[in-house]
Amino acid sequence: MATIKDVAARAGVAPSTVSYVLTGSRKISDRTREAVRAAIAELGYHPRASARTLRGARTDVLVLAVPRKPGRYRAVDGRFAIEISDAARAHGYDVLMTTEPDGVDGLRRIARSGLADAAVLMAVRERDPRIDAVSELGFPTALLGHGDEPGLPWVDLDWETAVRLAVRRTAAAGHRHIVFLACADHEIDARRGYALHGLRGAREAARETGAEVRIHPSTGAEERLGDRLRTALAARPAPTAMVVQHLVLLPRLLAEVAALGLRVPEDLAVVLVGSLPDDPVAEPLPRIELPVGRMSQEVVRLAVESIGAASDASGGPEGTRQLIAPHMAPGRPVPPPSPERPG
């Protein structure tokens, strides 16, 4: 029996496009629509009646997919979960959260059982298998973050520009030897979008400024953080500044810097990228804050619009991409290097 993937391969499109043609939930070009219909006719494909029935029932629930490995917690995930729940409630929706590491089985189960009307995916990675799963089922979805996915609506901070901005401001303050403490190694290995965009921003800023930017992945394990920092800060010439994207262990990071005998900012300027708003530890430091509230409101709006589009064939937010421009927090300029610790 032909599947939606078979139809997509024959028509030369993504499975999500086939779903959109079947449901009328997105604006598709006449040429693409005809190619999909021809493939359906050639293969004798028939969408499951149960899938069509599920789309007709509303639960007023959004599923929030937060991939999480046991024993690992990120404060930013909890902050987003609360903000997204508040935003969803303003639209009349409740939030169901799934924390499977890859999220594929859980999303399929929820979509097929009709437990939720749409999904919000967090921690999006390149070639994210969750996107194929929701697209194959025609399940309305919006992304908080982005990798290389086509079609689905998303909102994200412009991480590449954010890191470039932080490094450029640091170099403009006179620092020539800068450590970029990137996202944790397991996030880079998983090819999370924010981690990869941050790395690209650091490399581009190094080319633009001519400063030496030494890239070191962080770690999610507190016991290894000290070793990473000692390695990064022991290089010669001595770094006079550190730009930090991975902020999960910020209090521990600052404590480790102090344990190495370095004062912030006299000996080492610390610049943050993606700190949480109102974080008292981050507030004294130059920083680019993560716009959690705005991102949460927008991703919920996109998810809700996707639900409406799927039910009334009104088009919807396919391809809606919101890349939020970063800004340095006011009143906290990057300090110059200390004359006693030349960079």
Short mmCIF file of C-alpha atoms in Angstrom, two decimals:
data_model
loop_
_atom_site.label_atom_id
_atom_site.label_comp_id
_atom_site.label_asym_id
_atom_site.label_seq_id
_atom_site.Cartn_x
_atom_site.Cartn_y
_atom_site.Cartn_z
CA MET A 1 0.00 0.00 0.00
CA ALA A 2 1.38 3.41 -0.98
CA THR A 3 2.27 5.84 1.80
CA ILE A 4 2.45 9.62 1.93
CA LYS A 5 6.25 9.32 1.66
CA ASP A 6 5.85 7.31 -1.57
CA VAL A 7 3.65 10.05 -3.00
CA ALA A 8 6.13 12.73 -1.92
CA ALA A 9 9.04 10.89 -3.56
CA ARG A 10 7.12 10.43 -6.81
CA ALA A 11 6.09 14.10 -6.91
CA GLY A 12 9.52 15.35 -5.84
CA VAL A 13 8.21 17.22 -2.77
CA ALA A 14 8.27 16.88 1.02
CA PRO A 15 5.66 14.70 2.79
CA SER A 16 4.33 17.85 4.45
CA THR A 17 3.53 19.30 1.02
CA VAL A 18 1.46 16.22 0.15
CA SER A 19 -0.42 16.65 3.42
CA TYR A 20 -1.07 20.32 2.67
CA VAL A 21 -2.45 19.46 -0.76
CA LEU A 22 -4.75 16.82 0.75
CA THR A 23 -6.08 19.07 3.51
CA GLY A 24 -6.04 22.38 1.64
CA SER A 25 -4.35 23.83 4.71
CA ARG A 26 -1.60 25.72 2.92
CA LYS A 27 -1.14 27.79 -0.21
CA ILE A 28 0.50 25.49 -2.76
CA SER A 29 1.39 26.44 -6.33
CA ASP A 30 -0.77 25.00 -9.11
CA ARG A 31 2.26 23.21 -10.58
CA THR A 32 3.11 21.49 -7.30
CA ARG A 33 -0.52 20.66 -6.59
CA GLU A 34 -0.91 18.97 -9.99
CA ALA A 35 2.33 17.00 -9.48
CA VAL A 36 1.09 15.71 -6.14
CA ARG A 37 -2.35 14.81 -7.51
CA ALA A 38 -0.75 12.97 -10.43
CA ALA A 39 1.45 10.98 -8.03
CA ILE A 40 -1.59 10.13 -5.87
CA ALA A 41 -3.44 8.86 -8.94
CA GLU A 42 -0.47 6.84 -10.21
CA LEU A 43 0.16 5.16 -6.86
CA GLY A 44 -3.47 4.76 -5.83
CA TYR A 45 -2.81 6.45 -2.50
CA HIS A 46 -5.72 6.89 -0.08
CA PRO A 47 -5.25 8.90 3.15
CA ARG A 48 -6.46 7.16 6.27
CA ALA A 49 -9.98 8.11 7.23
CA SER A 50 -8.95 8.14 10.91
CA ALA A 51 -6.41 10.87 10.20
CA ARG A 52 -9.09 13.01 8.56
CA THR A 53 -11.39 12.40 11.53
CA LEU A 54 -8.77 13.46 14.05
CA ARG A 55 -8.39 16.80 12.32
CA GLY A 56 -12.07 17.50 12.79
CA ALA A 57 -11.99 17.22 16.60
CA ARG A 58 -10.61 19.99 18.83
CA THR A 59 -9.04 19.43 22.23
CA ASP A 60 -7.88 23.00 22.95
CA VAL A 61 -4.50 21.51 23.89
CA LEU A 62 -1.01 22.16 22.49
CA VAL A 63 1.77 19.62 22.95
CA LEU A 64 5.15 21.10 23.86
CA ALA A 65 8.00 18.78 22.83
CA VAL A 66 11.11 19.39 24.95
CA PRO A 67 13.79 16.74 24.25
CA ARG A 68 15.56 15.95 27.50
CA LYS A 69 18.04 13.33 28.59
CA PRO A 70 17.53 11.91 32.10
CA GLY A 71 19.47 13.81 34.73
CA ARG A 72 19.92 16.95 32.64
CA TYR A 73 17.94 20.09 33.35
CA ARG A 74 18.13 23.48 31.68
CA ALA A 75 16.59 26.45 33.44
CA VAL A 76 15.81 27.99 30.06
CA ASP A 77 13.53 25.04 29.21
CA GLY A 78 11.51 25.61 32.37
CA ARG A 79 11.24 29.32 31.67
CA PHE A 80 10.00 28.69 28.14
CA ALA A 81 7.52 26.07 29.36
CA ILE A 82 5.95 28.58 31.74
CA GLU A 83 5.88 31.41 29.19
CA ILE A 84 4.43 29.15 26.49
CA SER A 85 1.76 27.92 28.90
CA ASP A 86 0.81 31.50 29.73
CA ALA A 87 0.68 32.44 26.04
CA ALA A 88 -1.40 29.37 25.20
CA ARG A 89 -3.89 30.13 27.96
CA ALA A 90 -4.42 33.58 26.45
CA HIS A 91 -5.55 31.79 23.27
CA GLY A 92 -7.78 29.37 25.20
CA TYR A 93 -5.37 26.41 25.10
CA ASP A 94 -3.75 24.21 27.72
CA VAL A 95 -0.29 22.68 27.29
CA LEU A 96 0.73 19.02 27.39
CA MET A 97 4.51 18.47 27.63
CA THR A 98 6.52 15.51 26.33
CA THR A 99 10.21 15.11 27.20
CA GLU A 100 11.30 12.09 25.19
CA PRO A 101 14.95 12.48 24.07
CA ASP A 102 14.09 12.31 20.36
CA GLY A 103 10.35 12.96 20.71
CA VAL A 104 9.31 11.06 17.60
CA ASP A 105 7.27 8.24 19.16
CA GLY A 106 5.57 10.56 21.61
CA LEU A 107 4.55 13.05 18.94
CA ARG A 108 3.19 10.30 16.71
CA ARG A 109 1.21 8.84 19.60
CA ILE A 110 -0.26 12.21 20.57
CA ALA A 111 -1.09 13.21 17.00
CA ARG A 112 -2.76 9.89 16.17
CA SER A 113 -4.71 9.69 19.41
CA GLY A 114 -6.05 13.24 19.13
CA LEU A 115 -4.70 14.33 22.52
CA ALA A 116 -3.66 17.74 21.15
CA ASP A 117 -4.47 20.06 18.27
CA ALA A 118 -0.93 21.15 17.42
CA ALA A 119 2.69 20.86 18.49
CA VAL A 120 5.39 23.32 19.50
CA LEU A 121 8.88 21.84 19.07
CA MET A 122 11.80 23.13 21.14
CA ALA A 123 15.56 22.50 20.76
CA VAL A 124 15.24 22.04 17.00
CA ARG A 125 18.20 20.44 15.30
CA GLU A 126 19.35 20.04 11.73
CA ARG A 127 17.44 17.25 9.99
CA ASP A 128 15.23 16.93 13.06
CA PRO A 129 13.33 13.60 12.84
CA ARG A 130 10.37 15.10 14.70
CA ILE A 131 9.66 17.34 11.72
CA ASP A 132 9.31 14.36 9.39
CA ALA A 133 6.98 12.72 11.89
CA VAL A 134 4.54 15.63 12.22
CA SER A 135 4.72 16.39 8.49
CA GLU A 136 3.86 12.83 7.55
CA LEU A 137 0.78 12.98 9.81
CA GLY A 138 -0.22 16.48 8.68
CA PHE A 139 -0.12 17.58 12.33
CA PRO A 140 -0.11 21.39 12.75
CA THR A 141 3.27 22.42 14.18
CA ALA A 142 5.36 25.50 14.94
CA LEU A 143 9.02 25.53 15.87
CA LEU A 144 10.81 27.40 18.64
CA GLY A 145 14.20 27.53 16.98
CA HIS A 146 15.28 26.42 13.54
CA GLY A 147 17.68 24.12 11.75
CA ASP A 148 17.38 23.46 8.03
CA GLU A 149 13.69 22.55 7.88
CA PRO A 150 11.50 23.71 4.98
CA GLY A 151 7.87 24.69 5.19
CA LEU A 152 7.04 24.77 8.89
CA PRO A 153 6.66 28.15 10.64
CA TRP A 154 9.26 29.08 13.25
CA VAL A 155 10.55 31.84 15.49
CA ASP A 156 14.09 32.15 16.85
CA LEU A 157 16.69 34.54 18.16
CA ASP A 158 19.29 35.24 15.48
CA TRP A 159 21.99 33.35 17.34
CA GLU A 160 24.61 33.79 14.64
CA THR A 161 24.22 37.56 14.66
CA ALA A 162 24.01 37.58 18.47
CA VAL A 163 27.38 35.90 18.90
CA ARG A 164 28.90 38.05 16.14
CA LEU A 165 27.62 41.17 17.89
CA ALA A 166 29.01 40.10 21.28
CA VAL A 167 32.44 39.25 19.84
CA ARG A 168 32.58 42.42 17.77
CA ARG A 169 31.72 44.59 20.79
CA THR A 170 34.36 42.77 22.81
CA ALA A 171 36.99 43.30 20.12
CA ALA A 172 35.96 46.96 19.75
CA ALA A 173 36.63 47.42 23.48
CA GLY A 174 40.26 46.47 22.83
CA HIS A 175 40.34 42.73 23.47
CA ARG A 176 42.49 40.81 20.98
CA HIS A 177 42.52 37.37 22.64
CA ILE A 178 39.00 36.15 23.32
CA VAL A 179 37.62 32.80 24.48
CA PHE A 180 34.24 31.81 23.06
CA LEU A 181 32.65 29.33 25.45
CA ALA A 182 30.15 27.73 23.12
CA CYS A 183 27.14 25.54 23.87
CA ALA A 184 27.77 22.21 25.56
CA ASP A 185 29.49 19.54 23.51
CA HIS A 186 26.44 17.24 23.61
CA GLU A 187 24.30 20.06 22.12
CA ILE A 188 26.81 20.57 19.31
CA ASP A 189 26.97 16.82 18.68
CA ALA A 190 23.17 16.73 18.51
CA ARG A 191 23.37 19.57 15.95
CA ARG A 192 20.96 21.84 17.81
CA GLY A 193 20.29 24.91 15.70
CA TYR A 194 21.21 27.48 18.35
CA ALA A 195 24.55 25.74 19.01
CA LEU A 196 25.57 25.58 15.35
CA HIS A 197 24.46 29.15 14.63
CA GLY A 198 26.49 30.38 17.60
CA LEU A 199 29.63 28.65 16.33
CA ARG A 200 29.18 30.21 12.90
CA GLY A 201 28.77 33.64 14.46
CA ALA A 202 32.01 33.29 16.46
CA ARG A 203 34.01 32.23 13.41
CA GLU A 204 32.58 35.02 11.28
CA ALA A 205 33.32 37.63 13.97
CA ALA A 206 36.91 36.43 14.20
CA ARG A 207 37.32 36.97 10.46
CA GLU A 208 35.68 40.39 10.62
CA THR A 209 37.62 41.74 13.59
CA GLY A 210 40.98 40.04 13.20
CA ALA A 211 40.86 39.12 16.90
CA GLU A 212 41.97 35.70 18.02
CA VAL A 213 38.79 33.88 19.05
CA ARG A 214 39.50 30.53 20.66
CA ILE A 215 36.41 28.30 20.57
CA HIS A 216 35.83 25.88 23.45
CA PRO A 217 32.63 23.84 23.86
CA SER A 218 31.13 23.96 27.33
CA THR A 219 29.76 20.97 29.19
CA GLY A 220 26.58 20.01 30.95
CA ALA A 221 28.57 18.31 33.72
CA GLU A 222 29.59 20.59 36.58
CA GLU A 223 32.53 18.40 37.55
CA ARG A 224 34.14 18.92 34.13
CA LEU A 225 33.53 22.65 33.86
CA GLY A 226 36.61 23.62 35.89
CA ASP A 227 38.88 21.56 33.65
CA ARG A 228 37.41 23.16 30.53
CA LEU A 229 37.91 26.66 31.91
CA ARG A 230 41.48 25.99 33.06
CA THR A 231 42.33 24.76 29.59
CA ALA A 232 40.68 27.74 27.90
CA LEU A 233 42.18 30.40 30.18
CA ALA A 234 45.69 28.94 30.44
CA ALA A 235 46.47 29.62 26.78
CA ARG A 236 49.13 32.18 25.89
CA PRO A 237 48.83 35.02 25.14
CA ALA A 238 46.40 35.14 28.04
CA PRO A 239 42.78 35.82 27.06
CA THR A 240 41.35 39.02 28.47
CA ALA A 241 37.71 38.32 27.63
CA MET A 242 35.29 35.42 27.42
CA VAL A 243 32.05 35.40 25.42
CA VAL A 244 29.69 32.77 26.80
CA GLN A 245 26.72 31.24 24.99
CA HIS A 246 26.19 28.24 27.25
CA LEU A 247 24.63 29.73 30.39
CA VAL A 248 23.23 26.74 32.25
CA LEU A 249 26.10 26.73 34.75
CA LEU A 250 26.72 30.48 34.94
CA PRO A 251 27.01 30.71 38.76
CA ARG A 252 29.42 27.76 38.78
CA LEU A 253 31.32 29.24 35.84
CA LEU A 254 31.90 32.53 37.68
CA ALA A 255 32.93 30.64 40.81
CA GLU A 256 35.47 28.62 38.79
CA VAL A 257 36.88 31.80 37.25
CA ALA A 258 37.32 33.25 40.74
CA ALA A 259 38.97 30.01 41.89
CA LEU A 260 41.56 30.49 39.16
CA GLY A 261 42.46 33.83 40.76
CA LEU A 262 40.83 35.98 38.07
CA ARG A 263 38.63 38.97 38.81
CA VAL A 264 35.63 39.87 36.65
CA PRO A 265 35.89 42.27 34.90
CA GLU A 266 39.33 43.54 35.99
CA ASP A 267 41.22 40.45 34.78
CA LEU A 268 38.61 38.88 32.54
CA ALA A 269 35.65 40.52 30.84
CA VAL A 270 32.70 38.11 30.66
CA VAL A 271 30.07 38.79 28.00
CA LEU A 272 26.86 36.71 27.90
CA VAL A 273 24.81 35.65 24.88
CA GLY A 274 21.29 34.41 25.60
CA SER A 275 20.93 35.13 29.30
CA LEU A 276 17.48 34.87 30.83
CA PRO A 277 15.68 38.16 31.51
CA ASP A 278 15.80 39.25 35.15
CA ASP A 279 18.62 36.82 35.97
CA PRO A 280 20.34 38.44 38.98
CA VAL A 281 23.61 36.63 38.26
CA ALA A 282 23.71 37.90 34.68
CA GLU A 283 22.50 41.45 35.40
CA PRO A 284 25.91 42.97 36.30
CA LEU A 285 27.52 41.66 33.09
CA PRO A 286 27.39 42.91 29.49
CA ARG A 287 24.90 40.64 27.80
CA ILE A 288 22.41 39.86 25.08
CA GLU A 289 19.20 38.60 26.67
CA LEU A 290 17.06 35.83 25.26
CA PRO A 291 13.62 37.30 24.39
CA VAL A 292 11.73 34.46 26.07
CA GLY A 293 8.38 36.24 26.33
CA ARG A 294 8.27 37.41 22.74
CA MET A 295 9.43 34.07 21.35
CA SER A 296 6.85 32.19 23.41
CA GLN A 297 3.98 34.43 22.35
CA GLU A 298 4.93 34.21 18.69
CA VAL A 299 5.41 30.45 18.55
CA VAL A 300 2.03 29.90 20.22
CA ARG A 301 0.39 32.28 17.76
CA LEU A 302 1.94 30.38 14.84
CA ALA A 303 0.77 27.04 16.27
CA VAL A 304 -2.78 28.32 16.76
CA GLU A 305 -2.86 29.77 13.25
CA SER A 306 -1.73 26.38 11.93
CA ILE A 307 -4.70 24.73 13.63
CA GLY A 308 -7.11 27.19 12.04
CA ALA A 309 -5.51 26.74 8.64
CA ALA A 310 -5.79 22.96 8.84
CA SER A 311 -9.51 23.13 9.65
CA ASP A 312 -10.73 25.84 7.30
CA ALA A 313 -8.25 25.67 4.40
CA SER A 314 -7.47 29.35 4.84
CA GLY A 315 -3.78 29.14 4.03
CA GLY A 316 -1.98 29.74 7.28
CA PRO A 317 1.55 30.46 8.36
CA GLU A 318 3.51 28.01 6.21
CA GLY A 319 7.02 29.32 5.79
CA THR A 320 6.51 32.12 8.33
CA ARG A 321 9.98 32.73 9.73
CA GLN A 322 10.71 35.22 12.47
CA LEU A 323 14.39 35.77 13.13
CA ILE A 324 14.58 38.17 16.09
CA ALA A 325 17.44 40.67 15.97
CA PRO A 326 19.69 40.66 19.06
CA HIS A 327 20.54 43.72 21.15
CA MET A 328 23.11 44.33 23.86
CA ALA A 329 21.43 45.13 27.18
CA PRO A 330 21.65 48.87 27.89
CA GLY A 331 23.98 50.27 30.52
CA ARG A 332 26.49 47.41 30.54
CA PRO A 333 29.24 48.12 27.96
CA VAL A 334 32.09 45.67 27.49
CA PRO A 335 35.00 46.92 29.65
CA PRO A 336 38.45 47.32 28.08
CA PRO A 337 41.31 44.95 29.01
CA SER A 338 43.21 45.75 32.16
CA PRO A 339 46.63 47.39 31.59
CA GLU A 340 47.98 44.80 34.04
CA ARG A 341 46.76 41.93 31.82
CA PRO A 342 47.44 42.99 28.23
CA GLY A 343 45.69 41.08 25.49
#
